[in-house]
Coordinates of C-alpha atoms and ligand atoms in Angstrom, one line a residue:
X954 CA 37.8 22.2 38.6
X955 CA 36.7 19.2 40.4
X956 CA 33.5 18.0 38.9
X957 CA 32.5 15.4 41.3
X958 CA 30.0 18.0 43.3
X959 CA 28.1 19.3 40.3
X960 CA 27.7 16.1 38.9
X961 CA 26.6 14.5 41.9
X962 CA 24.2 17.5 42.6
X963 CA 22.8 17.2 38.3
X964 CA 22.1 13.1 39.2
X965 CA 20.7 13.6 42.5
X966 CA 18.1 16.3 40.7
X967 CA 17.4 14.6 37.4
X968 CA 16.9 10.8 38.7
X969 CA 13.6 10.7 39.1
X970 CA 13.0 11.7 35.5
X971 CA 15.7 10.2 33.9
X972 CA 14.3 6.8 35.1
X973 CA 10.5 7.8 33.9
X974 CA 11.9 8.2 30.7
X975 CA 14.8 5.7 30.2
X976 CA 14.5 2.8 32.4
X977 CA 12.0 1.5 30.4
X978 CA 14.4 1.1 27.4
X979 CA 17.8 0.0 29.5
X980 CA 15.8 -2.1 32.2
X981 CA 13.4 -3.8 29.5
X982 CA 15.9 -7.1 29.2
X983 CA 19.2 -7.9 31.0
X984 CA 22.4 -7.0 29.7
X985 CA 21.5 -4.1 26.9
X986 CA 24.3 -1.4 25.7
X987 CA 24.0 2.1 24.9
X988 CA 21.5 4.6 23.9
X989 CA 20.6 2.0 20.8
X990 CA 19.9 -1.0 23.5
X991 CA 21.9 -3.4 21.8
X992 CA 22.3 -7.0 23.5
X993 CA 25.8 -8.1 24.9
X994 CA 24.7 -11.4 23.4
X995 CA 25.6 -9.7 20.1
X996 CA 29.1 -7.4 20.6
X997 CA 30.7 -10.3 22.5
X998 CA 32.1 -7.8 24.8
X999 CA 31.5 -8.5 29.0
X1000 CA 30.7 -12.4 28.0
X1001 CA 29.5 -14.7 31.6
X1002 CA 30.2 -13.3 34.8
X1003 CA 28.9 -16.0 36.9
X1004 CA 30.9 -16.3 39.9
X1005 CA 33.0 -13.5 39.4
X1006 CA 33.5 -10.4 41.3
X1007 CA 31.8 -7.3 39.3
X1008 CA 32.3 -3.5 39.8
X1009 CA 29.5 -1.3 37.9
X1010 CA 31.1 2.1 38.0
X1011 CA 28.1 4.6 38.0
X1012 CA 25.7 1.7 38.1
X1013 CA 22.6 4.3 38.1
X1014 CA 19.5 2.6 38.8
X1015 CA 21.5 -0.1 38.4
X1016 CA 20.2 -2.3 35.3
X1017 CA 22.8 -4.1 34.8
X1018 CA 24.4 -4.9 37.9
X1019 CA 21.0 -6.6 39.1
X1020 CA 21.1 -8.9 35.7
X1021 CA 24.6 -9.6 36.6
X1022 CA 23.6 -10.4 40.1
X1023 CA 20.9 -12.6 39.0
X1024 CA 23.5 -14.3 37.1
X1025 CA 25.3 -15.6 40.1
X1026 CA 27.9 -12.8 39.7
X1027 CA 29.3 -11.0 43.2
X1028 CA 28.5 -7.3 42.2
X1029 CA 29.0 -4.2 43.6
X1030 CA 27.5 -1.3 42.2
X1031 CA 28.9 2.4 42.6
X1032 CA 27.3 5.7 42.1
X1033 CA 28.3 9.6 43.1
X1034 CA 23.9 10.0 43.3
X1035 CA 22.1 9.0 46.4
X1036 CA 19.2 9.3 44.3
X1037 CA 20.0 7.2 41.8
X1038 CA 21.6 4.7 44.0
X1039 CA 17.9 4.8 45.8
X1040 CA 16.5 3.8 42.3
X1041 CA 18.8 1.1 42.4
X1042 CA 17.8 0.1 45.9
X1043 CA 14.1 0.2 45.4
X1044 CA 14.6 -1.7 41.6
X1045 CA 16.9 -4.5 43.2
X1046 CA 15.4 -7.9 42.8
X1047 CA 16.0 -11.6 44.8
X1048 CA 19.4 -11.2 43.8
X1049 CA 20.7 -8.9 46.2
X1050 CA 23.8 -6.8 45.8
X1051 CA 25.9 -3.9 47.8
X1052 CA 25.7 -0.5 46.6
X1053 CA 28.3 1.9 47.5
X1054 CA 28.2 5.9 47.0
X1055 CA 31.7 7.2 45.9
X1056 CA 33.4 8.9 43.1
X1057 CA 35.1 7.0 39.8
X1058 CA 37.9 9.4 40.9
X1059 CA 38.8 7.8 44.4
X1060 CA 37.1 4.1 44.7
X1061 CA 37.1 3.4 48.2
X1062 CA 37.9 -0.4 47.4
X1063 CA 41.4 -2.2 48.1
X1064 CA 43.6 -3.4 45.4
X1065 CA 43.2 -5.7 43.5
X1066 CA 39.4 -6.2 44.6
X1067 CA 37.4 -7.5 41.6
X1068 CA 37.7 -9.7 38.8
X1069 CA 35.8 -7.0 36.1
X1070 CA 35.0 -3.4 36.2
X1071 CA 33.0 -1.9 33.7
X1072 CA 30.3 0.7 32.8
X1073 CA 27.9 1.6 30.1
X1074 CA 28.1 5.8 30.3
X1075 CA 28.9 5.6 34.1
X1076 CA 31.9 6.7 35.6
X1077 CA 34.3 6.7 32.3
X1078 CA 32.0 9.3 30.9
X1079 CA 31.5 10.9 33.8
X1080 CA 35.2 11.3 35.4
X1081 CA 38.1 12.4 33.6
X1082 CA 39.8 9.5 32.3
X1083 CA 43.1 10.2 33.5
X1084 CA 41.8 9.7 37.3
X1085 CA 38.9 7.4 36.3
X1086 CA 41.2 4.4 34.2
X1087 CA 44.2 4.2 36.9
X1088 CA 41.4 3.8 39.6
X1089 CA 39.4 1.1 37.9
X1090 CA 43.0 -0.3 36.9
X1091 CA 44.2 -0.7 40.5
X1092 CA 41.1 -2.6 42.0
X1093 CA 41.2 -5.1 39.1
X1094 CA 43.0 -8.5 40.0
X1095 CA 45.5 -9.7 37.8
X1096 CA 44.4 -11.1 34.5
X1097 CA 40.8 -9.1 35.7
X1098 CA 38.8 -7.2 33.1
X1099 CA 37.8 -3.4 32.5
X1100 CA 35.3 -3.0 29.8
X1101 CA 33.3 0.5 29.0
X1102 CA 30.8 1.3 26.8
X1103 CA 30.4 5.8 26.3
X1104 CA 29.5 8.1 23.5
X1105 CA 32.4 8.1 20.4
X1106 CA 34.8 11.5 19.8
X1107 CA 32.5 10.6 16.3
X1108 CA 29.3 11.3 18.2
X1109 CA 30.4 14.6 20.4
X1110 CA 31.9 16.3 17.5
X1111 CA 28.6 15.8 15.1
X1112 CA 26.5 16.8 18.0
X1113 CA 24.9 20.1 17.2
X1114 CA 24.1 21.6 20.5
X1115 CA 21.3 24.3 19.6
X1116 CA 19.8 21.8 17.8
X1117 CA 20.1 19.0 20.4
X1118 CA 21.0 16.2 17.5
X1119 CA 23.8 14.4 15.9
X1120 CA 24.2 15.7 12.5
X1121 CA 26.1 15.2 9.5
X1122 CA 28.5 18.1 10.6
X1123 CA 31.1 18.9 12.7
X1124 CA 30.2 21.2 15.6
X1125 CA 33.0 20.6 17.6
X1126 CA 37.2 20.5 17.4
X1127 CA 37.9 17.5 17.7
X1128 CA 41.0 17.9 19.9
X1129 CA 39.2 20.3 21.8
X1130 CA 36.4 17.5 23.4
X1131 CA 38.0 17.5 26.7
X1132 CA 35.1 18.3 28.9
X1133 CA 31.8 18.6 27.6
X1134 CA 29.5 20.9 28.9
X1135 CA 26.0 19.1 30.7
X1136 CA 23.3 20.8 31.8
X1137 CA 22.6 22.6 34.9
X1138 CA 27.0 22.8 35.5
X1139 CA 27.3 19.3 34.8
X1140 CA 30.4 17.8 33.2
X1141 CA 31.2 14.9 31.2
X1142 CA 34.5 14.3 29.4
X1143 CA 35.8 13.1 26.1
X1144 CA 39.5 12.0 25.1
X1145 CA 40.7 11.6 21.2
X1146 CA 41.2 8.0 20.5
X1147 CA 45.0 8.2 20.8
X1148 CA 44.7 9.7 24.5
X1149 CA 42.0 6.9 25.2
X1150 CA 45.1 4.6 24.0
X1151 CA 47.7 6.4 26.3
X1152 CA 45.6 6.6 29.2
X1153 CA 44.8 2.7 29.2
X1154 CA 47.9 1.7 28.4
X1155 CA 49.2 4.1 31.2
X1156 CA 47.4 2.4 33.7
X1157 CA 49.2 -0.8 32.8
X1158 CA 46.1 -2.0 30.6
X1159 CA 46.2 -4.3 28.0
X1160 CA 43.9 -3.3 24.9
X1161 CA 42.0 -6.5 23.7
X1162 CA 39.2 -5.2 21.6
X1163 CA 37.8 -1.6 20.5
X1164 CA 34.1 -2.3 19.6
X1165 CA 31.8 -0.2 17.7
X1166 CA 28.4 -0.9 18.2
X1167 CA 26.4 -0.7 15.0
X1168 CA 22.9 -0.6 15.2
X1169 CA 21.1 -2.0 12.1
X1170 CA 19.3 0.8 10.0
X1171 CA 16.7 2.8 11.3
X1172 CA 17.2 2.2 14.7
X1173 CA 16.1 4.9 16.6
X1174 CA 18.6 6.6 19.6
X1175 CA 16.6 5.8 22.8
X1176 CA 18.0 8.7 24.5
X1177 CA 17.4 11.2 21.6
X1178 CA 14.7 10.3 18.7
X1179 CA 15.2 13.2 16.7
X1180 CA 18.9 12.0 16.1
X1181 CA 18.7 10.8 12.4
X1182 CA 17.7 7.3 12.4
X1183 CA 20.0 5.8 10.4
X1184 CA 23.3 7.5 11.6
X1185 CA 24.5 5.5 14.1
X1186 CA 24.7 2.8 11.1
X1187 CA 26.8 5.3 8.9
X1188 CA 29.2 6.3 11.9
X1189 CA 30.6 4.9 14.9
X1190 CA 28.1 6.6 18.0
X1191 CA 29.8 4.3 20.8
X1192 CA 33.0 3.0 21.8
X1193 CA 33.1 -0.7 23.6
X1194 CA 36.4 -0.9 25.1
X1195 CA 37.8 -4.0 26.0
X1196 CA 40.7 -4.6 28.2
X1197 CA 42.4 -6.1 30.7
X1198 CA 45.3 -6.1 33.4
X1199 CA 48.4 -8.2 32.6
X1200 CA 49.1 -11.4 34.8
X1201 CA 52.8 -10.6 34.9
Ligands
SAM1331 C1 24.0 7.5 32.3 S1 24.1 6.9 33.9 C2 24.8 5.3 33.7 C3 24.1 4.3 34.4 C4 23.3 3.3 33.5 N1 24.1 2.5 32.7 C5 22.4 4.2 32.6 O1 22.7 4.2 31.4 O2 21.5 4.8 33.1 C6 25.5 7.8 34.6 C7 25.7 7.5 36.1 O3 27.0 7.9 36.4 C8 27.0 8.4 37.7 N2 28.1 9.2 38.0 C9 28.3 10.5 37.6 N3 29.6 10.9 37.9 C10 30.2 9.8 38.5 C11 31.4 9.6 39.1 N4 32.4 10.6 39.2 N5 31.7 8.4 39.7 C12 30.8 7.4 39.7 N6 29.5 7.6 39.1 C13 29.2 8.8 38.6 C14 25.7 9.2 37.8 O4 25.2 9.4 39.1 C15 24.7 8.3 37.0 O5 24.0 7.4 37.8

């Protein structure tokens, strides 16, 4: 089933409080990753942008791409929600930047249109990977960049649903991730590693780099504070992927 409606619908109705209670964290200081808020400046991974073109796929309220653009980069920044592509509007700065609604699924950009794509749990969480890669593959220039920052296989299969934690059990199959159930019919997806591998590599992607962010200990999840503190330092929670599209 196509998830695009749902998904759009779930954004549209949680924005407002999903910027009450996370923008705080992710818009405290340019250029932070995942639910840990850990600094680029650290993982090495999207490195300068300035004069670049940028593509934030799912850009949200759009956190990043506004650092980005303050840094003299050419961003776009694309989101399925109206509403959170308001918060984006009404959060932009002196750096303006376009924002476009559309789906990870279908980008409604030419070819070879940007110089980096990337996301921190936007579209490559929340579009099947198989549509989601080959898209962000063909609007990348040659020798251009995709790099994505979303929750580990590690992390979904700990997660204890009831409970509403990670834990130091599985809860789910591992080969059995796929799609992952959100709230109110949401969707999000998960691939194993290897089909993360096959599905970059399908879309003609060059792997440089698999990061895993590790938080030091005791640093709490933003997103979820009941998560033990210190498990994100015993296991992989995120996965940094760093790629990019051959020359020749
Ligand atoms: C967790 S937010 C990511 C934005 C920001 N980095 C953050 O952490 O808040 C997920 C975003 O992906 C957007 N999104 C969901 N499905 C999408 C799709 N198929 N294509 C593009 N964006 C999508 C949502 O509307 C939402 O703004």
């Amino acid at each position: 089933m196509d998830s695009i409606s749902p998904n759009r619908r779930f954004w549209n109705r949680i924005s407002s409080a999903y910027q009450r209670e996370h923008d705080p964290q992710i818009g405290a200081t340019p250029r932070l990753w995942g639910t840990y808020a850990i600094p680029d400046a650290h993982l090495n991974a999207l490195g300068d942008v300035t004069g670049k073109r940028v593509l934030e796929l799912g850009c949200g309220a759009g956190q990043w791409s506004r650092a980005l653009a303050a840094e003299g980069a050419t961003v776009v920044g694309l989101d399925l929600s109206e509403a959170q592509l308001a918060a984006a509007a009404h959060a932009m700065g002196a750096a303006r930047y376009p924002l476009v609604q559309g789906a990870a699924e279908h980008l409604p950009f030419a070819a070879e249109s940007f110089d980096v794509v990337f996301c921190d749990y936007g579209g490559l969480s929340w579009a099947p990977g198989h549509l989601a890669v080959p898209q962000a593959a063909r609007v990348l220039r040659r020798g251009g960049r995709l790099v994505f920052n979303a929750a580990s296989p590690w992390f979904e299969a700990c997660y204890d649903e009831a409970g509403g934690r990670a834990t130091t059990t599985l809860h789910q199959d591992y080969f059995g991730l796929d799609t992952i159930a959100e709230d109110q019919g949401a969707v999000s997806y998960q691939l194993t590693y290897g089909d993360w591998i096959r599905v970059l590599r399908g879309a003609g992607l060059v792997i440089d780099d698999l990061i895993e962010p590790r938080p030091e200990p005791g640093t709490v999840n933003g997103y979820n504070q009941t998560d033990p503190p210190d498990w994100a330092h015993r296991w992989p929670a995120e996965m940094l992927w760093v790629t990019h599209k051959p020359t020749d």
